[in-house]
Amino acid sequence: RELGAALRRCRCGESASGCAGRGALGVAARGQRGSGSGGPTRGSLPGRGATMAASREDLERMMFFEQARDQAEAEWKANHNDAQALTRWGGAMLELSQYRHGPEAVDMIEMAVSKFEMALKINPRKHDALWCLGNALTSQGFLFPEPDRAQSFFDRAKTCFERALREEPTNEVYKKSLEMTARAPGLHAELQVQLAQQQAQQQQQQQQQKGAAKADPDEEFWYDVAGWSVLVGGVALLSAAVMFSGK
């Protein structure tokens, strides 16, 4: 109940739109090398190594946003001009994408983007939808190894944050998001180095254990959550503050 109450205080709406930066960045964290390892996704029932408290919180959080998604979808079906329902729907999808890996997570981000864009067609000045869209676009940018392609998403995200800030100039969260966008290209480049090093280590281990097995090309380039979490600790702290802000 306490978790649900905190989530309902999310900046983007009464029913917890879920579009805080943590949702966007959490999915980017699942990056470029897919879920081919056979390990459980974050949305799976927790393994033996997980603590009871953490397992309960993850499951509670996932259920909350599944309910939020379903409620927002129902509200939009009742009124196709409900921009707030679309924003909450997209936000819930963005949060739920944290509990998925690989293509499923990417699909959820893309779906979230489409909901935010639909909301903005109804109300182009809806600042919370602009901010949510900026987070989603940032997450999409980190899913591509090519700097130019990633930068195109970062540029679009920057535009969204600038527009949101114009609509609500005193919003400190929007200001911080815009500041963090300027750091995205450098973080992206640093992450590629970490991923290359980690991939080389894993290939070496596979060669030692199985005799130089080739990687599946379909599993090429999905992010690793640990590497990204280390890189963007500052962003994660900001995102957590946003999600649980009392405003």
Short mmCIF file of C-alpha atoms in Angstrom, two decimals:
data_model
loop_
_atom_site.label_atom_id
_atom_site.label_comp_id
_atom_site.label_asym_id
_atom_site.label_seq_id
_atom_site.Cartn_x
_atom_site.Cartn_y
_atom_site.Cartn_z
CA ARG A 1 0.00 0.00 0.00
CA GLU A 2 2.85 2.38 0.84
CA LEU A 3 4.50 1.67 -2.52
CA GLY A 4 1.24 2.25 -4.33
CA ALA A 5 0.73 5.55 -2.51
CA ALA A 6 4.22 6.70 -3.42
CA LEU A 7 3.77 5.76 -7.06
CA ARG A 8 0.47 7.60 -7.24
CA ARG A 9 2.34 10.77 -6.33
CA CYS A 10 4.32 10.52 -9.57
CA ARG A 11 4.79 13.90 -11.24
CA CYS A 12 3.00 12.87 -14.41
CA GLY A 13 -0.48 12.18 -13.10
CA GLU A 14 -2.79 11.04 -10.38
CA SER A 15 -2.72 7.40 -11.48
CA ALA A 16 1.07 7.20 -11.79
CA SER A 17 1.89 7.58 -15.43
CA GLY A 18 5.16 5.79 -14.82
CA CYS A 19 7.11 7.83 -17.30
CA ALA A 20 9.86 8.89 -14.91
CA GLY A 21 13.38 8.67 -16.17
CA ARG A 22 13.95 5.50 -14.20
CA GLY A 23 11.57 3.66 -16.49
CA ALA A 24 13.28 4.85 -19.63
CA LEU A 25 16.80 4.35 -18.39
CA GLY A 26 15.98 1.03 -16.82
CA VAL A 27 15.13 -0.44 -20.18
CA ALA A 28 18.14 1.05 -21.91
CA ALA A 29 20.08 -0.77 -19.24
CA ARG A 30 18.99 -4.06 -20.71
CA GLY A 31 20.91 -3.18 -23.76
CA GLN A 32 22.43 -4.50 -26.76
CA ARG A 33 23.15 -8.15 -26.15
CA GLY A 34 19.69 -9.60 -25.64
CA SER A 35 18.34 -12.17 -23.26
CA GLY A 36 19.88 -15.20 -24.89
CA SER A 37 21.64 -16.24 -21.70
CA GLY A 38 18.51 -18.00 -20.56
CA GLY A 39 18.33 -16.08 -17.29
CA PRO A 40 15.03 -14.84 -15.94
CA THR A 41 13.77 -11.41 -16.93
CA ARG A 42 13.19 -8.91 -14.21
CA GLY A 43 9.51 -9.58 -14.56
CA SER A 44 9.93 -13.25 -13.82
CA LEU A 45 9.39 -14.72 -10.41
CA PRO A 46 12.55 -14.01 -8.40
CA GLY A 47 15.28 -16.58 -8.10
CA ARG A 48 16.73 -18.01 -4.95
CA GLY A 49 19.30 -15.28 -4.69
CA ALA A 50 16.74 -12.49 -4.46
CA THR A 51 15.63 -11.26 -1.09
CA MET A 52 12.02 -11.63 -0.08
CA ALA A 53 11.64 -7.85 0.30
CA ALA A 54 13.08 -7.07 -3.14
CA SER A 55 10.98 -9.79 -4.76
CA ARG A 56 7.83 -8.52 -3.15
CA GLU A 57 8.56 -4.94 -4.19
CA ASP A 58 9.25 -5.89 -7.82
CA LEU A 59 6.13 -8.00 -8.06
CA GLU A 60 4.02 -5.33 -6.38
CA ARG A 61 5.40 -2.66 -8.68
CA MET A 62 4.85 -4.70 -11.82
CA MET A 63 1.26 -5.50 -10.81
CA PHE A 64 0.60 -1.85 -10.04
CA PHE A 65 1.68 -0.68 -13.46
CA GLU A 66 -0.15 -3.49 -15.22
CA GLN A 67 -3.31 -2.27 -13.51
CA ALA A 68 -2.45 1.34 -14.36
CA ARG A 69 -1.96 0.36 -18.02
CA ASP A 70 -5.28 -1.47 -18.18
CA GLN A 71 -7.13 1.38 -16.49
CA ALA A 72 -5.61 4.01 -18.78
CA GLU A 73 -6.43 1.92 -21.86
CA ALA A 74 -10.04 1.56 -20.72
CA GLU A 75 -10.30 5.32 -20.11
CA TRP A 76 -8.92 6.08 -23.55
CA LYS A 77 -11.34 3.65 -25.20
CA ALA A 78 -14.17 5.50 -23.48
CA ASN A 79 -12.83 8.85 -24.73
CA HIS A 80 -10.33 8.93 -27.59
CA ASN A 81 -9.59 12.58 -26.86
CA ASP A 82 -8.30 11.85 -23.35
CA ALA A 83 -4.67 12.95 -23.56
CA GLN A 84 -4.08 12.26 -19.88
CA ALA A 85 -5.17 8.63 -20.25
CA LEU A 86 -2.76 8.23 -23.18
CA THR A 87 0.05 9.73 -21.13
CA ARG A 88 -0.62 7.37 -18.22
CA TRP A 89 -0.91 4.45 -20.65
CA GLY A 90 2.45 5.23 -22.21
CA GLY A 91 4.02 5.82 -18.83
CA ALA A 92 2.84 2.47 -17.53
CA MET A 93 4.27 0.75 -20.62
CA LEU A 94 7.58 2.50 -20.08
CA GLU A 95 7.71 1.32 -16.48
CA LEU A 96 6.69 -2.23 -17.39
CA SER A 97 9.49 -2.35 -19.95
CA GLN A 98 11.88 -2.49 -16.98
CA TYR A 99 10.65 -6.01 -16.34
CA ARG A 100 11.43 -7.27 -19.83
CA HIS A 101 14.58 -7.99 -21.81
CA GLY A 102 15.57 -7.71 -25.43
CA PRO A 103 13.00 -7.22 -28.20
CA GLU A 104 10.06 -7.36 -25.79
CA ALA A 105 11.43 -4.41 -23.83
CA VAL A 106 12.13 -2.49 -27.05
CA ASP A 107 8.58 -3.11 -28.26
CA MET A 108 7.21 -1.71 -25.01
CA ILE A 109 9.30 1.44 -25.33
CA GLU A 110 8.09 1.93 -28.90
CA MET A 111 4.51 1.46 -27.78
CA ALA A 112 5.02 4.01 -25.01
CA VAL A 113 6.41 6.49 -27.55
CA SER A 114 3.35 6.04 -29.74
CA LYS A 115 1.01 6.77 -26.80
CA PHE A 116 2.88 9.94 -25.86
CA GLU A 117 2.81 11.10 -29.48
CA MET A 118 -0.93 10.44 -29.63
CA ALA A 119 -1.41 12.49 -26.47
CA LEU A 120 0.58 15.36 -27.96
CA LYS A 121 -1.51 15.35 -31.13
CA ILE A 122 -4.49 16.01 -28.90
CA ASN A 123 -2.67 18.59 -26.77
CA PRO A 124 0.71 19.69 -28.19
CA ARG A 125 1.43 21.74 -25.06
CA LYS A 126 0.96 18.92 -22.57
CA HIS A 127 4.25 19.26 -20.72
CA ASP A 128 4.17 15.99 -18.79
CA ALA A 129 3.65 14.04 -22.04
CA LEU A 130 6.55 15.96 -23.59
CA TRP A 131 8.78 15.07 -20.66
CA CYS A 132 7.74 11.42 -20.75
CA LEU A 133 8.40 11.29 -24.49
CA GLY A 134 11.84 12.78 -23.91
CA ASN A 135 12.66 9.99 -21.46
CA ALA A 136 11.44 7.34 -23.87
CA LEU A 137 13.47 8.77 -26.75
CA THR A 138 16.57 8.89 -24.57
CA SER A 139 16.07 5.23 -23.77
CA GLN A 140 15.68 4.41 -27.47
CA GLY A 141 18.92 6.22 -28.26
CA PHE A 142 20.89 3.98 -25.94
CA LEU A 143 19.57 0.90 -27.72
CA PHE A 144 21.69 1.65 -30.81
CA PRO A 145 25.47 1.27 -30.92
CA GLU A 146 25.94 3.76 -33.77
CA PRO A 147 26.69 7.23 -32.33
CA ASP A 148 24.92 9.10 -35.14
CA ARG A 149 21.76 7.07 -34.79
CA ALA A 150 21.78 7.39 -31.02
CA GLN A 151 22.36 11.13 -31.30
CA SER A 152 19.24 11.53 -33.44
CA PHE A 153 17.16 10.21 -30.53
CA PHE A 154 19.03 12.36 -28.01
CA ASP A 155 18.36 15.44 -30.15
CA ARG A 156 14.65 14.66 -30.29
CA ALA A 157 14.62 14.09 -26.53
CA LYS A 158 16.30 17.45 -25.98
CA THR A 159 13.61 19.16 -28.04
CA CYS A 160 10.92 17.50 -25.93
CA PHE A 161 12.54 18.62 -22.67
CA GLU A 162 12.93 22.17 -24.01
CA ARG A 163 9.28 22.29 -24.99
CA ALA A 164 8.20 20.92 -21.61
CA LEU A 165 10.31 23.52 -19.84
CA ARG A 166 8.81 26.33 -21.92
CA GLU A 167 5.38 25.23 -20.75
CA GLU A 168 6.46 24.99 -17.10
CA PRO A 169 9.63 27.09 -16.66
CA THR A 170 9.96 26.54 -12.91
CA ASN A 171 9.91 22.76 -13.05
CA GLU A 172 13.24 21.60 -11.63
CA VAL A 173 12.81 18.05 -12.92
CA TYR A 174 12.45 19.29 -16.48
CA LYS A 175 15.53 21.47 -16.04
CA LYS A 176 17.57 18.54 -14.75
CA SER A 177 16.38 16.29 -17.56
CA LEU A 178 17.54 18.85 -20.10
CA GLU A 179 20.93 19.07 -18.38
CA MET A 180 21.32 15.29 -18.36
CA THR A 181 20.51 15.08 -22.07
CA ALA A 182 23.72 16.98 -22.81
CA ARG A 183 25.64 14.17 -21.10
CA ALA A 184 23.97 11.39 -23.07
CA PRO A 185 26.47 11.20 -26.00
CA GLY A 186 29.43 10.89 -23.64
CA LEU A 187 27.69 8.24 -21.56
CA HIS A 188 26.76 6.39 -24.73
CA ALA A 189 30.39 6.35 -25.92
CA GLU A 190 31.63 5.20 -22.53
CA LEU A 191 29.03 2.48 -22.42
CA GLN A 192 30.16 1.10 -25.79
CA VAL A 193 33.67 0.68 -24.36
CA GLN A 194 32.34 -1.14 -21.32
CA LEU A 195 30.15 -3.40 -23.43
CA ALA A 196 33.02 -4.26 -25.78
CA GLN A 197 35.22 -5.17 -22.83
CA GLN A 198 32.49 -7.25 -21.25
CA GLN A 199 31.72 -9.01 -24.51
CA ALA A 200 35.40 -9.86 -24.96
CA GLN A 201 35.54 -11.30 -21.45
CA GLN A 202 32.42 -13.39 -22.03
CA GLN A 203 33.73 -14.71 -25.34
CA GLN A 204 36.97 -15.68 -23.65
CA GLN A 205 35.06 -17.53 -20.96
CA GLN A 206 32.93 -19.31 -23.56
CA GLN A 207 36.03 -20.38 -25.44
CA GLN A 208 37.53 -21.78 -22.28
CA GLN A 209 34.35 -23.61 -21.30
CA LYS A 210 32.88 -24.68 -24.64
CA GLY A 211 35.60 -24.29 -27.23
CA ALA A 212 35.19 -20.95 -29.00
CA ALA A 213 31.42 -21.11 -29.65
CA LYS A 214 30.15 -18.41 -32.00
CA ALA A 215 27.62 -15.89 -30.78
CA ASP A 216 24.14 -15.95 -32.27
CA PRO A 217 23.85 -12.97 -34.69
CA ASP A 218 20.19 -12.55 -33.69
CA GLU A 219 21.31 -11.72 -30.18
CA GLU A 220 23.68 -9.00 -31.30
CA PHE A 221 24.04 -5.90 -29.21
CA TRP A 222 21.62 -5.79 -26.28
CA TYR A 223 22.64 -3.79 -23.24
CA ASP A 224 23.73 -5.22 -19.89
CA VAL A 225 22.00 -3.77 -16.86
CA ALA A 226 25.04 -3.84 -14.59
CA GLY A 227 27.28 -1.80 -16.89
CA TRP A 228 24.66 0.85 -17.51
CA SER A 229 23.72 1.10 -13.81
CA VAL A 230 27.33 1.84 -12.93
CA LEU A 231 27.57 4.50 -15.60
CA VAL A 232 24.42 6.41 -14.82
CA GLY A 233 24.22 6.30 -11.06
CA GLY A 234 23.58 10.03 -11.01
CA VAL A 235 20.74 9.68 -13.49
CA ALA A 236 19.23 6.83 -11.52
CA LEU A 237 19.22 8.93 -8.36
CA LEU A 238 17.43 11.72 -10.19
CA SER A 239 14.92 9.28 -11.63
CA ALA A 240 14.17 7.75 -8.25
CA ALA A 241 13.61 11.20 -6.80
CA VAL A 242 11.21 11.99 -9.63
CA MET A 243 9.21 8.80 -9.22
CA PHE A 244 8.74 9.23 -5.51
CA SER A 245 8.40 13.00 -5.41
CA GLY A 246 5.52 14.25 -3.39
CA LYS A 247 4.55 16.91 -5.89
#
